[in-house]
Coordinates of C-alpha atoms in Angstrom, one line a residue:
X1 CA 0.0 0.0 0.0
X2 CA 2.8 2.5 0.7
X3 CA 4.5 1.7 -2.9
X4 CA 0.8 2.5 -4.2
X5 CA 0.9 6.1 -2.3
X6 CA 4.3 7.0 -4.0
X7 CA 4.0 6.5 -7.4
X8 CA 0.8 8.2 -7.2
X9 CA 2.4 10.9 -6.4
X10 CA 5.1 10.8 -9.0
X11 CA 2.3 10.2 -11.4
X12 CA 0.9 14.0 -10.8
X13 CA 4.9 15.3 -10.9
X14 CA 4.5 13.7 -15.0
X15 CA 0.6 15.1 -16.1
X16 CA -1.0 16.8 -13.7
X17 CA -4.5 16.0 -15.1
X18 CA -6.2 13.3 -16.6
X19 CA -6.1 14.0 -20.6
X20 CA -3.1 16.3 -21.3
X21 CA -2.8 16.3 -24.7
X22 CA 0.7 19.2 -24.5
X23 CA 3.1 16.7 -26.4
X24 CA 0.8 15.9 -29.3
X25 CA 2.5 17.2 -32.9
X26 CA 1.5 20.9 -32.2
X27 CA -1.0 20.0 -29.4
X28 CA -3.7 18.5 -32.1
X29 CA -2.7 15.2 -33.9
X30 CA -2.7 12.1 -32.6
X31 CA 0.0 9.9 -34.2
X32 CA -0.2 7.2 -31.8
X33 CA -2.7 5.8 -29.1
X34 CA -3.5 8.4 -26.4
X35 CA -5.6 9.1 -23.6
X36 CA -7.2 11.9 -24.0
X37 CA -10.0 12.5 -20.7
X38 CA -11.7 10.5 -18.5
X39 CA -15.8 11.4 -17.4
X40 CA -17.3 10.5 -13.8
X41 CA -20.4 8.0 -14.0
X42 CA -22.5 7.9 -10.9
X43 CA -25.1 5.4 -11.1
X44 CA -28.8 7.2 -11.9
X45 CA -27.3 11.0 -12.5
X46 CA -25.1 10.4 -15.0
X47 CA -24.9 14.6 -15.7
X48 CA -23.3 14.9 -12.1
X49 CA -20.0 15.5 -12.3
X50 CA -19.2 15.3 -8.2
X51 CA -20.1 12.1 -6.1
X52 CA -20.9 12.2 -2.8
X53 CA -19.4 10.3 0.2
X54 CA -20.3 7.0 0.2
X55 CA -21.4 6.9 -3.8
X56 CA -20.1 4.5 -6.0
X57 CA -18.5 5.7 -9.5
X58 CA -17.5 4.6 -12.5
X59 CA -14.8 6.7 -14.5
X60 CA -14.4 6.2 -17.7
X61 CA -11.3 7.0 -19.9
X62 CA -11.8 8.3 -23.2
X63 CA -8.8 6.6 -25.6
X64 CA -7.8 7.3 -29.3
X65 CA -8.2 5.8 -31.8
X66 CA -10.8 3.5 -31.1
X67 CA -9.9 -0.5 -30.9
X68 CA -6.9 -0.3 -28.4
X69 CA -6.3 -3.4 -26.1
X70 CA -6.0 -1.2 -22.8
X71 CA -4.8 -2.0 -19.2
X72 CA -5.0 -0.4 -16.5
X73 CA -3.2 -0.1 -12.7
X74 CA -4.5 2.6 -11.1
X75 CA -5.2 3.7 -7.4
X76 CA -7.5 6.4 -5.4
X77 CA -6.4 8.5 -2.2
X78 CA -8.0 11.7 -0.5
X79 CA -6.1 14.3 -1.3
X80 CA -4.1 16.0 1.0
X81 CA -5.4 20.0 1.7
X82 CA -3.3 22.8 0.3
X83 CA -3.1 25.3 -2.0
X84 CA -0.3 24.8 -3.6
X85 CA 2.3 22.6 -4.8
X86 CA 2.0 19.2 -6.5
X87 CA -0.9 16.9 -5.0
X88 CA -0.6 14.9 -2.5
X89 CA -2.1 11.8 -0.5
X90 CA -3.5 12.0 3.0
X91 CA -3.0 8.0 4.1
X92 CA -3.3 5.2 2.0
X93 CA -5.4 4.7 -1.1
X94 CA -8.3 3.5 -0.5
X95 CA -8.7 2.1 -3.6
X96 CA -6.4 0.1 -6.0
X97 CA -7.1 -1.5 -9.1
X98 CA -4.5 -3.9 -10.3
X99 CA -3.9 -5.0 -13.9
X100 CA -6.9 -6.7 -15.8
X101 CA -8.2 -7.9 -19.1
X102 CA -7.5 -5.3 -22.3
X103 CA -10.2 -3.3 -22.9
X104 CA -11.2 -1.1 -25.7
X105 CA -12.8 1.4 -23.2
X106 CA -10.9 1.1 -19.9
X107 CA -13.1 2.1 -17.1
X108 CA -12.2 2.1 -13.0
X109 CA -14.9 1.8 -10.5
X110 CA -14.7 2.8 -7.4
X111 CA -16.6 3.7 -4.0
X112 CA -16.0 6.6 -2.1
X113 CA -15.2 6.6 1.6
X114 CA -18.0 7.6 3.8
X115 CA -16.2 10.1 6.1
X116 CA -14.4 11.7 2.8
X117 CA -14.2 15.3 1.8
X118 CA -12.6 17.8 -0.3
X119 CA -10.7 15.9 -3.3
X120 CA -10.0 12.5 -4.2
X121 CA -6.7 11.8 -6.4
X122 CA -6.9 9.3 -8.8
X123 CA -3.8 8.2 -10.7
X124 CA -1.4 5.3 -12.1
X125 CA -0.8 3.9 -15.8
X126 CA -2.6 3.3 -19.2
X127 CA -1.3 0.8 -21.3
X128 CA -1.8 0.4 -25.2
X129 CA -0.4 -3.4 -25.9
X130 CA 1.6 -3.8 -22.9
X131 CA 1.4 -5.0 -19.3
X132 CA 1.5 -2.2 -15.9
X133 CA 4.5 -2.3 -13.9
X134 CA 4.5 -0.7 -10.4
X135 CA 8.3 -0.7 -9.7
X136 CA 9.1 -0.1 -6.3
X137 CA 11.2 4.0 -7.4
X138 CA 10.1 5.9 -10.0
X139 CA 7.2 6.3 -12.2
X140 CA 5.1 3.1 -13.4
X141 CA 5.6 2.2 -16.7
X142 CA 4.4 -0.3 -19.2
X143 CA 6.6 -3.7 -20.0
X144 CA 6.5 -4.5 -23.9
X145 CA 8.0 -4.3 -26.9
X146 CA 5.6 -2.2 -29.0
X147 CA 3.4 -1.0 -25.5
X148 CA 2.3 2.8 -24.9
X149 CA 2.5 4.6 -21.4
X150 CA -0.1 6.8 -20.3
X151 CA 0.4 8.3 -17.0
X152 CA -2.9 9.6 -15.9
X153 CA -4.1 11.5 -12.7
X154 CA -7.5 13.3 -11.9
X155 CA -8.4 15.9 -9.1
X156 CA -12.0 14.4 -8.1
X157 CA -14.1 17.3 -6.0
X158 CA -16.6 15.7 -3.7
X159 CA -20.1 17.1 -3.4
X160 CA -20.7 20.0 -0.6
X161 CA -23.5 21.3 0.6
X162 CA -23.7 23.8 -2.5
X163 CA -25.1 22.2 -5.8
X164 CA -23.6 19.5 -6.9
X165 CA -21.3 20.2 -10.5
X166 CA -22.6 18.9 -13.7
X167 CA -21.2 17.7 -16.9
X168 CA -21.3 19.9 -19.7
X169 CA -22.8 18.0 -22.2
X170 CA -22.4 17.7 -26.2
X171 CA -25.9 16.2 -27.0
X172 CA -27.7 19.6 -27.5
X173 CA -24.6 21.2 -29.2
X174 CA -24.4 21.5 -32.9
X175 CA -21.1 20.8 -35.2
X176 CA -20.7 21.7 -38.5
X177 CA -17.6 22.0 -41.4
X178 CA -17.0 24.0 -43.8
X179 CA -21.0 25.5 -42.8
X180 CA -22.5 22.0 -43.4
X181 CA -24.0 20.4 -40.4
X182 CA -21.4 17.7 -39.3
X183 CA -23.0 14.7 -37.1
X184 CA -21.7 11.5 -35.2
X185 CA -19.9 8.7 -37.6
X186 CA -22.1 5.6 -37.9
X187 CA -19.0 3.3 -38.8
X188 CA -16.8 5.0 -41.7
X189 CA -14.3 2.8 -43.1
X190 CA -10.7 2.7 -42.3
X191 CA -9.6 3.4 -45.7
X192 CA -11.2 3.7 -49.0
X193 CA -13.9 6.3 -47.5
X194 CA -14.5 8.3 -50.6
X195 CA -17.1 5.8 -51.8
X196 CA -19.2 6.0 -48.5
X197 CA -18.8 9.4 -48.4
X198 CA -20.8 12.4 -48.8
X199 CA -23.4 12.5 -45.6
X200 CA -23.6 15.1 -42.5
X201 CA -22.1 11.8 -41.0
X202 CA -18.9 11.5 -43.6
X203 CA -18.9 14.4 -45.3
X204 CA -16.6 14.5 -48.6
X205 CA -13.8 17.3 -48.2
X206 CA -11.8 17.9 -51.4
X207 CA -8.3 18.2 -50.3
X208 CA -6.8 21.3 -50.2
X209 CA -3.6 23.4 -49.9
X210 CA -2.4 25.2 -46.3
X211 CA -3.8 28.7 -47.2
X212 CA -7.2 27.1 -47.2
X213 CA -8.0 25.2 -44.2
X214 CA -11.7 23.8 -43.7
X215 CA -13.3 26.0 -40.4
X216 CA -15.4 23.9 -37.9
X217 CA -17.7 25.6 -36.0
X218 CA -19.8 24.7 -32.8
X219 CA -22.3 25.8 -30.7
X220 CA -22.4 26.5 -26.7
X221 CA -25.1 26.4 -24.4
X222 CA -25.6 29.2 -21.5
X223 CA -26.3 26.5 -19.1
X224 CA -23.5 24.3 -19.7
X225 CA -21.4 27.3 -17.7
X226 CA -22.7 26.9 -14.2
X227 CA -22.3 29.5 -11.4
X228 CA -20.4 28.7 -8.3
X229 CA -19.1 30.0 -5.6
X230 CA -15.4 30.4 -5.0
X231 CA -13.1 31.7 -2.2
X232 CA -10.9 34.7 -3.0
X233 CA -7.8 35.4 -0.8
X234 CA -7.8 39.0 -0.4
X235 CA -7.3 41.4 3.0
X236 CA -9.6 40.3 3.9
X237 CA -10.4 36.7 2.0
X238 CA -14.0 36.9 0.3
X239 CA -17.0 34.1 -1.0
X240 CA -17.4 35.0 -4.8
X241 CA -20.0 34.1 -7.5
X242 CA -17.7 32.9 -10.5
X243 CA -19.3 31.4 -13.6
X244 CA -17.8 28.5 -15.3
X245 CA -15.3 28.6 -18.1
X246 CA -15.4 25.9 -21.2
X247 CA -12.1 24.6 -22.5
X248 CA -12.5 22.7 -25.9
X249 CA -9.5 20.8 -26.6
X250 CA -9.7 19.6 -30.5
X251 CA -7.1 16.8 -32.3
X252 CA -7.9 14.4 -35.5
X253 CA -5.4 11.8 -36.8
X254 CA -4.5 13.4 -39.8
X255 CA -4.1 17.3 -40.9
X256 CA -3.9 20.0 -38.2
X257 CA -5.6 22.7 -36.1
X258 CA -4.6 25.8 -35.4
X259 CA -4.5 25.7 -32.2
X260 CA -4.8 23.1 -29.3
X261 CA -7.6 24.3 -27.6
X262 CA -10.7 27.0 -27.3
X263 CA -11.9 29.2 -24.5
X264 CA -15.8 29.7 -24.2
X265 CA -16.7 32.2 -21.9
X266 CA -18.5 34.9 -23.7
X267 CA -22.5 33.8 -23.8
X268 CA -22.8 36.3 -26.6
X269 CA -20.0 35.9 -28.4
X270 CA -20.3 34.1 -31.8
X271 CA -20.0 30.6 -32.3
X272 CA -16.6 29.2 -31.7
X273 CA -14.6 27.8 -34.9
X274 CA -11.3 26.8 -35.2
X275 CA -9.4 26.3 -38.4
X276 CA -8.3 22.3 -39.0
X277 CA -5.6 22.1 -42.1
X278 CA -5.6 19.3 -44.4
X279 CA -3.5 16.5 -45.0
X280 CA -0.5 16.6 -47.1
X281 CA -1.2 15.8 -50.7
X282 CA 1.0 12.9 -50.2
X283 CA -0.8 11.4 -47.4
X284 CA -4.7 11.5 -49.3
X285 CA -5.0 8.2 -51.3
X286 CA -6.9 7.7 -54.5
X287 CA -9.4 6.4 -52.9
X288 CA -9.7 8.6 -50.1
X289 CA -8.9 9.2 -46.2
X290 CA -10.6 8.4 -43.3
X291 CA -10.0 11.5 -40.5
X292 CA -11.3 10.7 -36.9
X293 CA -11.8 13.9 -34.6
X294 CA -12.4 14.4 -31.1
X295 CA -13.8 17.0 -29.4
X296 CA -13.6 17.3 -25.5
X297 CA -15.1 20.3 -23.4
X298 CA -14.0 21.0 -19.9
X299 CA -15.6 23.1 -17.4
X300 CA -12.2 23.4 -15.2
X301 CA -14.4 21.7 -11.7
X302 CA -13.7 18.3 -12.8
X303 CA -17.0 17.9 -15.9
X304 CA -16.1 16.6 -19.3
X305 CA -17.9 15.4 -22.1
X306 CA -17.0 14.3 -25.5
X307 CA -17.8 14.0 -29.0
X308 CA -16.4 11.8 -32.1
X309 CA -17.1 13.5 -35.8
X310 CA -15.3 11.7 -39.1
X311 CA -14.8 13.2 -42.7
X312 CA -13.2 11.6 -45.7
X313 CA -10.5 13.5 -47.5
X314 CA -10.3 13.2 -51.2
X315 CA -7.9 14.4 -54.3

């Protein structure tokens, strides 16, 4: 249990949050499998984002691209108070989940204590065709030739006595490219897409050169942005309402945006877009290109939701 404790720490030293996406190819392609977020379940209010003592949860990782064979070793502590610095454990987890089965959608479920409050830490190792290793110094890391290494922790806020947080959520939002409305893939095909394509689901995008990048655009709801109250160190320290802040992180497996995330905080403010380049000439086959995109929103209190959209890239 002690061993667990450490490398939990050293695991917040090497991401800090769940989902950090800072070494991808300009923040925004993913070249190679990733995790990219991970979204509290509680059993019957699945828009909550903060359990309660006592509650059980299920968290569930959101990976890229889909199909992986994931494993997991991961462990849960209540975190020790403080303002600053790196976070840390108060005791021993009280959760551990060793290695099990690959999964394409790794999940961890836990129960928390009943006398817990403030945050819980979750953290350990992802692995993409490999096997966790927990070694007794240093961070844990994942045995196999061809395996990938996620280090993953996640600042979990309990439920208060103010209202709960909530998940932003995706399923009212609208997407579109290049103007057109832009919906959920059913299944596109892994390569030869430009015969399927052509729907709001795959949507048929002529290559083109850098100076013309395709603009996706999409909408944000007023009550996704909850109000809360914070505490403000001052002389002397105040309670303050705040209002929510969305971060939109944005990455595809082929071309690039122009930037690795977007800020919504303006209700009135147009509707976000962001510029995604196309692929290389080089890189778009005859017979087309499958892109997968992801879209995640963050309201900065520990709610996440995401989306999947496809297109098929063409001469």
């Amino acid at each position: 249990m002690r061993r667990a404790t450490a490398w939990l720490g050293l695991a917040a030293v090497a991401l800090g949050a769940a989902g950090c996406i800072d070494d991808l190819p300009s923040g925004v392609r993913i070249e190679r499998p990733r995790v990219l977020a991970v979204r509290v379940r509680i059993d019957g209010e699945p828009q909550r984002a903060q359990p309660r003592p006592g509650e059980t949860i299920t968290l569930r990782w959101l990976t890229a691209p889909e199909g992986g064979a994931w494993t997991g070793a991961l462990t849960a502590c209540v975190a020790a108070p403080g303002n600053t610095g790196l976070p840390r454990c108060m005791g021993e987890p009280f959760a551990i989940a060793p290695p099990g089965p690959p999964s394409a959608r790794p999940t961890f479920t836990l129960t928390m204590p009943e006398d817990a409050a403030g945050e819980v830490l979750i953290g350990g190792v992802l692995c993409e065709g490999g096997t966790p290793a927990l070694p007794e110094d240093g961070l844990p890391t994942c045995e196999g030739e061809s395996a990938t290494t996620e280090l993953v922790t996640f600042d979990l806020s309990l439920a208060t006595d103010q209202p709960p947080n909530r998940h932003p959520s995706w399923d009212d939002e609208t997407f579109m490219l290049d103007g057109v409305t832009w919906t959920a893939p059913d299944d596109p095909p892994a390569t030869g897409c430009a015969e399927a394509a052509g729907g709001a689901a795959l949507p048929r995008v002529p290559r083109r050169g850098e100076e013309e990048p395709s603009a996706v655009r999409f909408s944000s709801s007023p009550d996704d942005r909850e109000a809360f109250e914070e505490l403000v160190y001052g002389d002397p320290p105040s309670i303050e309402e705040m209002r929510e802040e969305l971060l939109v992180s944005h990455v595809a497996t082929a071309g690039l945006f122009s930037r690795l995330s977007t800020e919504v905080f303006d209700d009135d403010a147009p509707a976000p877009e962001v510029s995604w380049r196309h692929p290389d000439a080089e890189d778009v086959p005859d017979d087309g290109l499958t892109v997968r995109f992801w879209f995640v929103v963050r309201d900065g209190r520990g709610g996440m939701d995401w989306v999947e959209r496809a297109a098929c890239v063409v001469p």
